[in-house]
Structure formats: C-alpha cells, structure tokens
Amino acid sequence: MNLTVYLAGQIHDNWREDVKQLTSQKNLSITFVSPQTNHDRSDHVGEAILGTQPSDYYKDDAASAINNLRTQVLLQKSDVVLALFGEKYKQWNTAMDASIAIALGKPVIIVRPESLIHPLKELSNKANVTVETLEQAVEVFAYIFE
Amino acid sequence: MNLTVYLAGQIHDNWREDVKQLTSQKNLSITFVSPQTNHDRSDHVGEAILGTQPSDYYKDDAASAINNLRTQVLLQKSDVVLALFGEKYKQWNTAMDASIAIALGKPVIIVRPESLIHPLKELSNKANVTVETLEQAVEVFAYIFE
Amino acid sequence: MNLTVYLAGQIHDNWREDVKQLTSQKNLSITFVSPQTNHDRSDHVGEAILGTQPSDYYKDDAASAINNLRTQVLLQKSDVVLALFGEKYKQWNTAMDASIAIALGKPVIIVRPESLIHPLKELSNKANVTVETLEQAVEVFAYIFE
Amino acid sequence: MNLTVYLAGQIHDNWREDVKQLTSQKNLSITFVSPQTNHDRSDHVGEAILGTQPSDYYKDDAASAINNLRTQVLLQKSDVVLALFGEKYKQWNTAMDASIAIALGKPVIIVRPESLIHPLKELSNKANVTVETLEQAVEVFAYIFE
Amino acid sequence: MNLTVYLAGQIHDNWREDVKQLTSQKNLSITFVSPQTNHDRSDHVGEAILGTQPSDYYKDDAASAINNLRTQVLLQKSDVVLALFGEKYKQWNTAMDASIAIALGKPVIIVRPESLIHPLKELSNKANVTVETLEQAVEVFAYIFE
Amino acid sequence: MNLTVYLAGQIHDNWREDVKQLTSQKNLSITFVSPQTNHDRSDHVGEAILGTQPSDYYKDDAASAINNLRTQVLLQKSDVVLALFGEKYKQWNTAMDASIAIALGKPVIIVRPESLIHPLKELSNKANVTVETLEQAVEVFAYIFE
Amino acid sequence: MNLTVYLAGQIHDNWREDVKQLTSQKNLSITFVSPQTNHDRSDHVGEAILGTQPSDYYKDDAASAINNLRTQVLLQKSDVVLALFGEKYKQWNTAMDASIAIALGKPVIIVRPESLIHPLKELSNKANVTVETLEQAVEVFAYIFE
Amino acid sequence: MNLTVYLAGQIHDNWREDVKQLTSQKNLSITFVSPQTNHDRSDHVGEAILGTQPSDYYKDDAASAINNLRTQVLLQKSDVVLALFGEKYKQWNTAMDASIAIALGKPVIIVRPESLIHPLKELSNKANVTVETLEQAVEVFAYIFE
C-alpha cells in the first residue's frame, strides 16, 4: 500500500523536509505533495505567467488562482492531509486546505503548538487528529501501515 | 423569495447588527443566522453543559464540539455565507466556515480590509465575491433580489 | 426557525416523552420524529403487512425492511439526530442510524452513560457531541436557538 | 482484477487470519485491510502518541481519533467490507464501519451467528448479504471472481 | 408531516386512483405525483409540441424526452416511490424510475404479483420493501405516519 | 405544486416577459428567476459595488463575480432551467448555466432557432428537451402540471 | 488507456463472447466484466452458499442479494456500461443496471432490436447512445480510442 | 506523478499538437485526451455507426450522442481540463465541457484571446485560471509539477 499525503502549511521554512526524513526513517511508503514551497515563486507566479498586473491586489489574485489550481489537483490525489499551524503568519490558506479536505471526506491531521489550542479549537474539533509535533504526525502515518 | 444568510466571523463586537440594520433599510427579505455571538457563552458552553473539564484544552474541545454542531445545522440551512475578516484575532473558524460553505456549493461573500488582501488571497480567490465593507456586502445581497 | 430531530434508540421505554417534555419546557420549536416506538408493532409489522413468514429469520427480515424504509424517510427530513445508548440491548440499529446520519452530513448527538464510554469511543468520536443525560442533549438543542 | 476488502470486527482473536487462509486456498486476488488488530496497541495508541491523558475517557477519545483516521483511509480504498459480529462485545464500531460503508455505496457482507439475527436485523437488511460463517463470506468473494 | 409519493408504473388503467382512495380512507397526508397517465397524451406529446417526426422512432424519442423531464422534476420532489409491476407490458420505464430513485437514496416500495418474483428478484432485493397488493403498499405508507 | 424555473439567456430584450405572459395564460403556478436583466446594471455592477477597476478586464471580472453569485443562489433554488439561445451574441454564460444545471441533476429545456442546430448539438443532446419557440417551452412546463 | 466495460443483459446465450471477439479484432484495450453468466449458478448461488431456503421466493431473494453484490462491485469499477435488450425475457435487472449506471454518471450504450423501440423509449432517451447490433456498440467503443 | 489533461475546444486546426510539443519540451508527464479531432469524422460518426438519418437535425443528434459519450468517459479520467476559445465558431460544446468539469470539481484553465474577455467573463470567473496563450497554459501545467 502506498499513501499520498498533502502537506498544507506555511512555506517560509523547510518543515516538509523534516516530515520526509522522519517518514523515510520509518520506511513508510508515502508520496508527499504540497503547495509551491518556493515562497517568492508562489507570490510572483501570477505575474510570471500572466504578465504585470495593475496593483498588488491583482498580482495577489493572479498568483492565488494558479496556487489554488495546483492545490485542487494535488489535494484530490491525496489520501490524507497534514496541516501545520504555527505562531507566525495568518495561515488562512492552511485553514482553507484543511477545511476543504474535511468537507471532501479526506482524513486530516493538524499539527499546532499548545499556544494555539484556543484559536484553532473549532477546526481542531473537525479534524481527525490534532498533535503538537511533526514526530507525532509521522507516528500517526506509521499507525496506518501497522 | 426569502434568503437565509449565515454570518461567519468574530464575536467580539456587534457587527452583525450593522448588517441587519443595513439589510432592513433596503427591505430585503433575509433571515440571518450565525454562531453564538455571546463570546463568554461560546467559550464556556462545553463546561456549562458537560461539566468541568480537566484543563483548558479539554474545555476548549468541549465548547468547540457544541459550537460546530450549531454551525453545521445553521450553515446547511443557509443560501449564502458572509464571512467577515478583520485585523484582530486568528479567525481560523471563520476561514473554516467559509471553506466548508465553498466545498458544499454555497455562495460565499468575504468582507475584509485592504490590509488583509495578501494573507487572504487564496480563500478570497475561492470565494464568489470579496468586498471591503459591510455596506458593499449588503449591496450584493440586494443585487440578488433586483 | 423550526428544527426536525430524529430520536434514534431503544423502544422499550418512554424516554422520547422525556425529551419532548424537556424541550417543551424550554419552548424550543422542534418537531420530533422517531422509529416505530410500539415495540410489538415494530417486531411484527413484517408479518402484519406481508403475512406469515417461514421462520423467525424471515419474520425479522420483513419487519426490518419496513422499519428501515420508515427510518430512511424520516432521517432524510431531519436536521439533527439524537442517538441514545444504554446498558441494555444490542442497539446496533441505533449505531446504524447514527452512522448513516454522520455519513449524510447530519449533526449527531450521542447520549450514553459513563459505563459505555469505552465500547462507544469510535462512534462517539465521529459524532458531533456526546453527553450523558437527556437534559444535556436538550441543552444542546437550546443552544442552537440562542 | 484485484479487490481490496476491509475486515471490520472485533480484534480479540485471529479470525482475520482464517479469512486470509480461506481466500488463499481459493487463489483469490484480494488485498485485505483492517483496523489495528493488536488490541493493546489499539487501546493505548492515543496516549502512546499524544501522551498521558487526564482520565480513561480522554485516553479513549484520543485512541479512537487515531483509530478512526486509520479506518477512514483504509475504508475509502476498499471495494467490499466484511463485518463480523459475534456473541461477545458491544461491537458498535463494527456497526459504524458497516453503516458508513453502506452510506458510501460500498458493498457490505455481514457475518453473524444465528443467535444474533434479531438484534442485527435492521443492519442486516441494509447490507448486501448476511451469512453465518467466514467460509460462506469467502464463497461470496469467490463468486465475484467467477 | 406531509409526504410526496411518486407512483411509477403502467398507465393503461386507473390503479393510481385506487391508491389515492385507500390513502384517503386512512387519512394519510400524502401528495401523489406520477407520470402522465393519459396514455395517448403520453405517446403523442413529442409530436404535439415539436411537430411531426420522420418516423415512429423519432416520435417515440421526442415523447420520451418530455416524459423523462416530467419524471425528473417530480421524482426529485418525492419522499417515497411506489413502483407497480404487472403481468402485462415491458415496464422498463417503471424499472428505470425505481432504479434511479434507489440510486438517489429515495425509499422504494415495489408492488408485484407472485408470478413476477423471479424476473424482478434483483430489483426487488435493491428496493426497500416488496409487496403484492396496493393495500399492502398503503399499509406501509400508514406505518410511516404511526 | 409550485415550480421555480430559472430563465437563462441573453438580457438584450424582454423575452422573459413573453414566457411569463404565456405561463400566466395557462394558469401555471411557476415562480421565475433569472440573471440580472438590466444589461447596463449587469455590466457595471462590479464597479458600482467595488469601485473603479484598473481596466475593462478587471471591470468585467468584478461584474461577473457578482453575477455568478446571483446565478448560483437562484439556480440552486430552481426545479427546471430554460436556456434560450439566439443568432446574436456569444451566449457562453447561457451555455454555462445550462451545463451546470445538467451536472447538478436539474432538468433543462433549450430553446433555439433551427439555424443553431449544428453548433448546439452536443449541449442539446445533454439537455432534456430542445424546442424552437418559447410557446413550445411553456407547453412543456404545462405538461408537468397535467 | 484501458477501459473497463460492464456487459449488462441476459445470460441465456453467449453474446458476451461476440462482443469480446469483435473488440479483439479491433485491438481495443478493454477489460470486460459482467454478471454471473452461468445461468444455473446465478439462480442457485443463494442456496449454494446460504443453504436451502423455505421456498422459491426466498431462494430467489438469497440469489439476487449475492448477484447484486457482485454487480455493485463490478459496475463501480467500470468506465462504460453496455446493456443488451432482446425480445425474450423480462430483463428488469438489465434495466436496473443501466439505470443505476446512468444515475452514477457512467456512460451507457443500449443495444436493442428495432421491435423494442417503443417500450424502451424512456430508458433509451436517458442512455447516451442506443444501437441495434453488437457490432455498432463495438464501433462506439472503438470511437473512444480514436 | 502523472496527470491526465482533457483538451476541450475547436477541432478545425492542430492546436492540440502545439500543446503536446510545448509540454514535451518541458518534460512534463501528462497524458492528453480530447474530443474526436477529425472534424469530418466527428460530424459524420452518427450516420457512420447508426446509418443514414432522416435529416441534418437527426444526423447531428446521432453524432453528438456518440461524441458526448466519448467526452464523458475521457473527462471523468482527467485531472485538469484546458478549454480553448477563439474568435471563430460558436464553441458551445467547449463551454459545456468546461462547465461540466467545474461542476464535477475538476480544475479548469481557459485560454482565450483578449477580444473575448467580455463574452467569456462569467465562465472565466468560474474557471480556476484564464490565460491568453497555449504557452501560458503549459506554464500552469509545469507549475503543478514544480
């Protein structure tokens, strides 16, 4: 059995590499997909493909249209979604990816620090499992294969 | 024709009353539903019904379960969802309500200040319409009735 | 706003009347529907309509077909499902009604005594809210109307 | 053609091995998936991953969340569900797995002793086929390949 | 509570009036809908609206398109479908209406004489309840209201 | 029985009034809904609510977002969709409304002149019924009520 | 590209072999699945697995339950359904298989002689394509691969 | 990862070859599917398989039935839909393919010249991304693989 897991969350550091390494240590057969993780590329892809936009608002809308298309393709191919929340950033697109996965019937694991329990409580209650570290999330992956 | 509109968003001030008043001025036949708007009641409803919980984490989980049940009932009865985002608060439950509505095929109007264009860009692109003021949102409601 | 609530659970005593009375005391606008609550009628309806069956197995199958038709009609008309579990009886049809409601996207409240926490844990985790008394369940109903 | 079959039911003995052996004797190309069959592991997985919980209730809820995630992933990958019921245990999670499979449009075979005809009659009537032995269930599998 | 019941089946005699009379005797609040019951009108409606067609084949196709539109509207408004089969006629449209109702999750009652048990066995097994007389079908309706 | 019918098609003349008058002559209980029929209002609503846009492209996108929201609300409330095609205009939004209705399982009637048979053949084949005049479409409405 | 095609229809002669041979002549990459084509086995499978039943009615119901399970598994794996109708037999299970495929969004080709145009007209109108010979049906298969 | 992309649009020139060549230059693992691109074959396939029809109308209907079956099979196998619109032709079947893909939850990229912004604005707003050249569309494909 192979699983495909979508890694939703911020793209400011290399946390997805940690997940892959932890998974690799456990020899789990998982294919990871994710949003564009090059932050500059993600922000500028609209203008890169569609040309200069009239203002930041339109630049952002053009980029998000292409980012959303990418996510829609990859999320539909996934068996599980891991959504990471942290102290920094608004992360509404992470909340959106997790919520749409829930509505599509896809199992969702949320990873968030203790400090975010309160503001994430409704989404956390809708998700299947909420943990505090990536190690714990990978243990949940491993449990599916036991 | 009567419409039911779910008003998703923070519950720290009376913005929903503004929407109702603006709607009433235009004589639109809209029934508004919303999450629990008494903030204390919303936070404490878990313990109020289920009794004292072992810690804040469990208190929050108990409250959010009941809040999510309420939202699930009312969202399913709605024709349109208005989701308000502002500078303050994490508002991940607002992002969740809007995203689940989108996934269920319900039209969504987002209201957010200009300062939030960038962090909300993916959700905004998925929603039907994004405006900056409640007055504009009510004009969209009115347009449905024209 | 009026809600329709399906009361799933055993039909050996009058617990549904308690729910109705508690609801009535709070002036909640709820229409209750339920399986056939006359236990003899429920067990014998197959033979009553289709005639004598060759054995108890076929008698049971004939009755359950008609009971399932009734439940399917009424569950689809419901906004919320309350499922009561108790110490006695197998209650697999209650588990079935609750699970099908969950799969259909209908909010589910489970009522069960503390002694059943362990065997009901997976279903309880899938449901929206689990409480221990009918009074608590009616408080959850009331919360939707607040 | 290869089929994936989810084996729902109690995890107190090795009945799944019997199914696999019977299937292997008939050279059927079936991949079996199942809940965690190590009973201790299944009961303790919540605390094993999330740490000590405040009481048995929370320990059970943590374990069931992870068990439900596992089941959701594997059930969605299945073509058929076999649900075994026996004299012992409450088996409400078995009833839940079977019912959710039915609601998702997945074919369900129930295996139960004659003594359980009456309490299982509604679920049995909703399932595709009900048999009394694992041998009979495997004959139904074989029939799909004929 | 009011139910809407679609009466699928042949349109060569007045059996639907019998159903209505039996229902009226029991004071059941049921709205009945049905295909066009004027047989000539049903066969000729294509040419009546679209003009003369090149041959019987095209005349039939034009009529069936309009009959199917009518059925689609009315079936979607129904809570229950009663499908009557008899010795005469091919009745494939009746089988189609019943099967589509089943696939849409609508409860289906089949009425057929004993002589048709064998050829109808697969459809009968998929339907909720199969009876032999219209009186029995109306008893099932009544049971929903008990 | 009352039906709600969405009237998709161009908004350059008063053809919807003809439909309403023909329906009224037959005393059919139909509520008609439609896109914004004031052509200027439809084209300018984006800027009217959201303010001046940087160019015609953005003006059009803003208007279409609000028009699509209106259509989504009203189409979901409809039992039947009538889509009118004519010689003039591109009418891709009409094709979109009809196609989305088909995909949602809503019955669709297409009205088009003989000259458009060839370019509309795939959509016409997917729709329930295709006629050439509004009178014929209203006869189809009337047939549902017979 | 490989397609899976379900061959619905009577099991009294070897018409499925003709389809396979015609397909093989055209080198089309199609996997065919079908109901049990051994007529005796199909009629007796219920008693073969479940033991002697009290009467022909129960024998038929037991067999059809297992036949329906087989069809449900195989139909869900199919990309296209071919449904053959002929002069003989009631063929209501063929009508059921075709109708359920239509409701599930699966493309359906009907093969029927000219003499059955009238009684099959509603189902034929719902299906994608209706032809008169197996050769024509295989030409439609081939067209998908062109 | 491999993607399947459906190329909707006119079949009067070889634009699909350009897409394939551009994709091949970027080494993207994409399988392309499309409607019948031999225009004559597409227009005549109805009569080629079903025999001479009474008039152009019936010839067109027969062809479109078979074309729609092909599209339904291939669209359901696709992960993404590219829909090309140009100055010439009505292209309502292109609008239909794109709209049905949107309603099925499949991501859609529209390619259209600047001159078509206004008439395509509603469909463009419903699609994920709208670009002006095939090169831009292929850049969006490439972005999914980054």
PDB file of C-alpha atoms in Angstrom, chain H:
ATOM      1  CA  MET H   1       3.190  11.794 -10.729  1.00  0.00           C
ATOM      2  CA  ASN H   2       1.339  11.654 -14.000  1.00  0.00           C
ATOM      3  CA  LEU H   3      -1.556  13.963 -14.907  1.00  0.00           C
ATOM      4  CA  THR H   4      -4.315  13.439 -17.449  1.00  0.00           C
ATOM      5  CA  VAL H   5      -5.479  16.629 -19.161  1.00  0.00           C
ATOM      6  CA  TYR H   6      -8.580  16.942 -21.335  1.00  0.00           C
ATOM      7  CA  LEU H   7      -8.111  19.423 -24.202  1.00  0.00           C
ATOM      8  CA  ALA H   8     -11.540  20.928 -24.914  1.00  0.00           C
ATOM      9  CA  GLY H   9     -12.032  23.239 -27.877  1.00  0.00           C
ATOM     10  CA  GLN H  10     -12.469  23.525 -31.606  1.00  0.00           C
ATOM     11  CA  ILE H  11     -11.245  20.768 -33.920  1.00  0.00           C
ATOM     12  CA  HIS H  12     -10.544  22.826 -37.026  1.00  0.00           C
ATOM     13  CA  ASP H  13      -6.776  23.090 -36.656  1.00  0.00           C
ATOM     14  CA  ASN H  14      -3.877  21.362 -34.890  1.00  0.00           C
ATOM     15  CA  TRP H  15      -3.608  23.454 -31.720  1.00  0.00           C
ATOM     16  CA  ARG H  16      -3.526  20.306 -29.577  1.00  0.00           C
ATOM     17  CA  GLU H  17      -0.238  19.334 -31.234  1.00  0.00           C
ATOM     18  CA  ASP H  18       1.216  22.660 -30.120  1.00  0.00           C
ATOM     19  CA  VAL H  19       0.197  21.908 -26.540  1.00  0.00           C
ATOM     20  CA  LYS H  20       1.779  18.485 -26.713  1.00  0.00           C
ATOM     21  CA  GLN H  21       5.006  19.837 -28.165  1.00  0.00           C
ATOM     22  CA  LEU H  22       5.266  22.581 -25.553  1.00  0.00           C
ATOM     23  CA  THR H  23       4.619  20.021 -22.835  1.00  0.00           C
ATOM     24  CA  SER H  24       7.156  17.661 -24.267  1.00  0.00           C
ATOM     25  CA  GLN H  25       9.790  20.412 -24.288  1.00  0.00           C
ATOM     26  CA  LYS H  26       9.298  20.793 -20.553  1.00  0.00           C
ATOM     27  CA  ASN H  27       9.402  17.039 -19.920  1.00  0.00           C
ATOM     28  CA  LEU H  28       6.038  17.070 -18.148  1.00  0.00           C
ATOM     29  CA  SER H  29       4.441  13.703 -17.537  1.00  0.00           C
ATOM     30  CA  ILE H  30       0.997  14.468 -18.956  1.00  0.00           C
ATOM     31  CA  THR H  31      -1.374  12.227 -20.872  1.00  0.00           C
ATOM     32  CA  PHE H  32      -3.618  14.268 -23.137  1.00  0.00           C
ATOM     33  CA  VAL H  33      -7.134  13.234 -24.100  1.00  0.00           C
ATOM     34  CA  SER H  34      -9.566  15.136 -26.261  1.00  0.00           C
ATOM     35  CA  PRO H  35     -12.724  15.006 -28.322  1.00  0.00           C
ATOM     36  CA  GLN H  36     -12.513  13.439 -31.768  1.00  0.00           C
ATOM     37  CA  THR H  37     -10.216  15.845 -33.606  1.00  0.00           C
ATOM     38  CA  ASN H  38     -11.005  14.665 -37.131  1.00  0.00           C
ATOM     39  CA  HIS H  39     -13.744  17.165 -37.904  1.00  0.00           C
ATOM     40  CA  ASP H  40     -15.395  15.131 -40.641  1.00  0.00           C
ATOM     41  CA  ARG H  41     -15.329  12.002 -38.550  1.00  0.00           C
ATOM     42  CA  SER H  42     -16.857  13.907 -35.628  1.00  0.00           C
ATOM     43  CA  ASP H  43     -19.709  15.280 -37.746  1.00  0.00           C
ATOM     44  CA  HIS H  44     -20.454  12.005 -39.523  1.00  0.00           C
ATOM     45  CA  VAL H  45     -19.925   9.441 -36.759  1.00  0.00           C
ATOM     46  CA  GLY H  46     -23.648   9.202 -36.049  1.00  0.00           C
ATOM     47  CA  GLU H  47     -24.526   8.111 -39.563  1.00  0.00           C
ATOM     48  CA  ALA H  48     -21.334   6.054 -39.855  1.00  0.00           C
ATOM     49  CA  ILE H  49     -22.462   3.866 -36.968  1.00  0.00           C
ATOM     50  CA  LEU H  50     -26.260   4.211 -36.916  1.00  0.00           C
ATOM     51  CA  GLY H  51     -26.927   4.571 -40.654  1.00  0.00           C
ATOM     52  CA  THR H  52     -28.491   7.379 -42.635  1.00  0.00           C
ATOM     53  CA  GLN H  53     -30.707   9.693 -40.586  1.00  0.00           C
ATOM     54  CA  PRO H  54     -33.854  11.452 -41.848  1.00  0.00           C
ATOM     55  CA  SER H  55     -32.328  14.943 -41.918  1.00  0.00           C
ATOM     56  CA  ASP H  56     -29.414  17.046 -40.759  1.00  0.00           C
ATOM     57  CA  TYR H  57     -31.043  17.548 -37.391  1.00  0.00           C
ATOM     58  CA  TYR H  58     -31.161  13.810 -36.692  1.00  0.00           C
ATOM     59  CA  LYS H  59     -27.698  13.311 -38.175  1.00  0.00           C
ATOM     60  CA  ASP H  60     -26.366  15.925 -35.774  1.00  0.00           C
ATOM     61  CA  ASP H  61     -28.171  14.435 -32.811  1.00  0.00           C
ATOM     62  CA  ALA H  62     -26.799  10.960 -33.570  1.00  0.00           C
ATOM     63  CA  ALA H  63     -23.262  12.291 -33.894  1.00  0.00           C
ATOM     64  CA  SER H  64     -23.447  14.390 -30.751  1.00  0.00           C
ATOM     65  CA  ALA H  65     -24.709  11.422 -28.696  1.00  0.00           C
ATOM     66  CA  ILE H  66     -21.577   9.471 -29.567  1.00  0.00           C
ATOM     67  CA  ASN H  67     -19.319  12.495 -29.148  1.00  0.00           C
ATOM     68  CA  ASN H  68     -20.827  13.164 -25.723  1.00  0.00           C
ATOM     69  CA  LEU H  69     -20.271   9.550 -24.665  1.00  0.00           C
ATOM     70  CA  ARG H  70     -16.619   9.833 -25.640  1.00  0.00           C
ATOM     71  CA  THR H  71     -16.230  13.112 -23.762  1.00  0.00           C
ATOM     72  CA  GLN H  72     -17.962  11.749 -20.656  1.00  0.00           C
ATOM     73  CA  VAL H  73     -15.555   8.793 -20.494  1.00  0.00           C
ATOM     74  CA  LEU H  74     -12.437  10.881 -21.040  1.00  0.00           C
ATOM     75  CA  LEU H  75     -13.405  13.884 -18.922  1.00  0.00           C
ATOM     76  CA  GLN H  76     -14.010  11.602 -15.930  1.00  0.00           C
ATOM     77  CA  LYS H  77     -10.481  10.230 -16.310  1.00  0.00           C
ATOM     78  CA  SER H  78      -8.937  13.723 -16.355  1.00  0.00           C
ATOM     79  CA  ASP H  79      -7.239  15.676 -13.559  1.00  0.00           C
ATOM     80  CA  VAL H  80      -7.365  19.027 -15.334  1.00  0.00           C
ATOM     81  CA  VAL H  81      -9.330  20.495 -18.263  1.00  0.00           C
ATOM     82  CA  LEU H  82      -7.885  23.043 -20.676  1.00  0.00           C
ATOM     83  CA  ALA H  83     -10.590  24.828 -22.695  1.00  0.00           C
ATOM     84  CA  LEU H  84      -9.531  26.883 -25.712  1.00  0.00           C
ATOM     85  CA  PHE H  85     -11.818  29.600 -27.070  1.00  0.00           C
ATOM     86  CA  GLY H  86     -11.127  31.567 -30.228  1.00  0.00           C
ATOM     87  CA  GLU H  87     -12.664  34.198 -32.453  1.00  0.00           C
ATOM     88  CA  LYS H  88     -14.307  31.728 -34.779  1.00  0.00           C
ATOM     89  CA  TYR H  89     -17.113  29.219 -34.230  1.00  0.00           C
ATOM     90  CA  LYS H  90     -19.836  29.119 -31.573  1.00  0.00           C
ATOM     91  CA  GLN H  91     -17.893  26.761 -29.294  1.00  0.00           C
ATOM     92  CA  TRP H  92     -20.850  25.984 -27.061  1.00  0.00           C
ATOM     93  CA  ASN H  93     -19.633  22.419 -26.635  1.00  0.00           C
ATOM     94  CA  THR H  94     -16.349  23.834 -25.338  1.00  0.00           C
ATOM     95  CA  ALA H  95     -18.298  25.946 -22.858  1.00  0.00           C
ATOM     96  CA  MET H  96     -20.283  22.836 -21.905  1.00  0.00           C
ATOM     97  CA  ASP H  97     -17.175  20.703 -21.338  1.00  0.00           C
ATOM     98  CA  ALA H  98     -15.572  23.409 -19.203  1.00  0.00           C
ATOM     99  CA  SER H  99     -18.745  23.981 -17.180  1.00  0.00           C
ATOM    100  CA  ILE H 100     -19.359  20.315 -16.507  1.00  0.00           C
ATOM    101  CA  ALA H 101     -15.734  19.946 -15.412  1.00  0.00           C
ATOM    102  CA  ILE H 102     -16.207  22.858 -12.998  1.00  0.00           C
ATOM    103  CA  ALA H 103     -19.381  21.313 -11.610  1.00  0.00           C
ATOM    104  CA  LEU H 104     -17.552  17.984 -11.141  1.00  0.00           C
ATOM    105  CA  GLY H 105     -14.806  19.720  -9.146  1.00  0.00           C
ATOM    106  CA  LYS H 106     -12.156  19.391 -11.835  1.00  0.00           C
ATOM    107  CA  PRO H 107      -9.705  22.308 -12.211  1.00  0.00           C
ATOM    108  CA  VAL H 108     -10.205  24.257 -15.461  1.00  0.00           C
ATOM    109  CA  ILE H 109      -7.817  26.510 -17.386  1.00  0.00           C
ATOM    110  CA  ILE H 110      -9.347  28.718 -20.079  1.00  0.00           C
ATOM    111  CA  VAL H 111      -7.279  30.015 -22.989  1.00  0.00           C
ATOM    112  CA  ARG H 112      -8.869  32.877 -24.910  1.00  0.00           C
ATOM    113  CA  PRO H 113      -7.723  35.991 -26.815  1.00  0.00           C
ATOM    114  CA  GLU H 114      -8.131  39.410 -25.254  1.00  0.00           C
ATOM    115  CA  SER H 115     -11.006  40.142 -27.625  1.00  0.00           C
ATOM    116  CA  LEU H 116     -13.168  37.544 -25.875  1.00  0.00           C
ATOM    117  CA  ILE H 117     -12.790  38.848 -22.335  1.00  0.00           C
ATOM    118  CA  HIS H 118     -16.269  40.326 -22.197  1.00  0.00           C
ATOM    119  CA  PRO H 119     -18.419  37.476 -23.569  1.00  0.00           C
ATOM    120  CA  LEU H 120     -16.466  34.861 -21.585  1.00  0.00           C
ATOM    121  CA  LYS H 121     -16.393  36.780 -18.331  1.00  0.00           C
ATOM    122  CA  GLU H 122     -18.821  34.612 -16.322  1.00  0.00           C
ATOM    123  CA  LEU H 123     -17.233  31.329 -17.394  1.00  0.00           C
ATOM    124  CA  SER H 124     -13.766  32.778 -16.919  1.00  0.00           C
ATOM    125  CA  ASN H 125     -14.688  33.823 -13.390  1.00  0.00           C
ATOM    126  CA  LYS H 126     -15.889  30.271 -12.601  1.00  0.00           C
ATOM    127  CA  ALA H 127     -12.754  28.639 -14.024  1.00  0.00           C
ATOM    128  CA  ASN H 128      -9.568  28.438 -11.967  1.00  0.00           C
ATOM    129  CA  VAL H 129      -7.250  30.322 -14.314  1.00  0.00           C
ATOM    130  CA  THR H 130      -7.680  32.198 -17.595  1.00  0.00           C
ATOM    131  CA  VAL H 131      -4.729  32.858 -19.881  1.00  0.00           C
ATOM    132  CA  GLU H 132      -4.261  34.171 -23.419  1.00  0.00           C
ATOM    133  CA  THR H 133      -1.824  31.708 -24.971  1.00  0.00           C
ATOM    134  CA  LEU H 134      -1.163  27.995 -25.016  1.00  0.00           C
ATOM    135  CA  GLU H 135       2.369  28.727 -23.769  1.00  0.00           C
ATOM    136  CA  GLN H 136       0.894  30.260 -20.638  1.00  0.00           C
ATOM    137  CA  ALA H 137      -1.390  27.259 -20.127  1.00  0.00           C
ATOM    138  CA  VAL H 138       1.585  24.914 -20.363  1.00  0.00           C
ATOM    139  CA  GLU H 139       3.419  27.073 -17.817  1.00  0.00           C
ATOM    140  CA  VAL H 140       0.493  26.466 -15.474  1.00  0.00           C
ATOM    141  CA  PHE H 141       0.805  22.705 -16.088  1.00  0.00           C
ATOM    142  CA  ALA H 142       4.519  22.941 -15.339  1.00  0.00           C
ATOM    143  CA  TYR H 143       3.794  24.802 -12.098  1.00  0.00           C
ATOM    144  CA  ILE H 144       1.835  21.802 -10.787  1.00  0.00           C
ATOM    145  CA  PHE H 145       4.954  19.650 -11.165  1.00  0.00           C
ATOM    146  CA  GLU H 146       7.416  22.124  -9.593  1.00  0.00           C
TER     147      GLU H 146
END
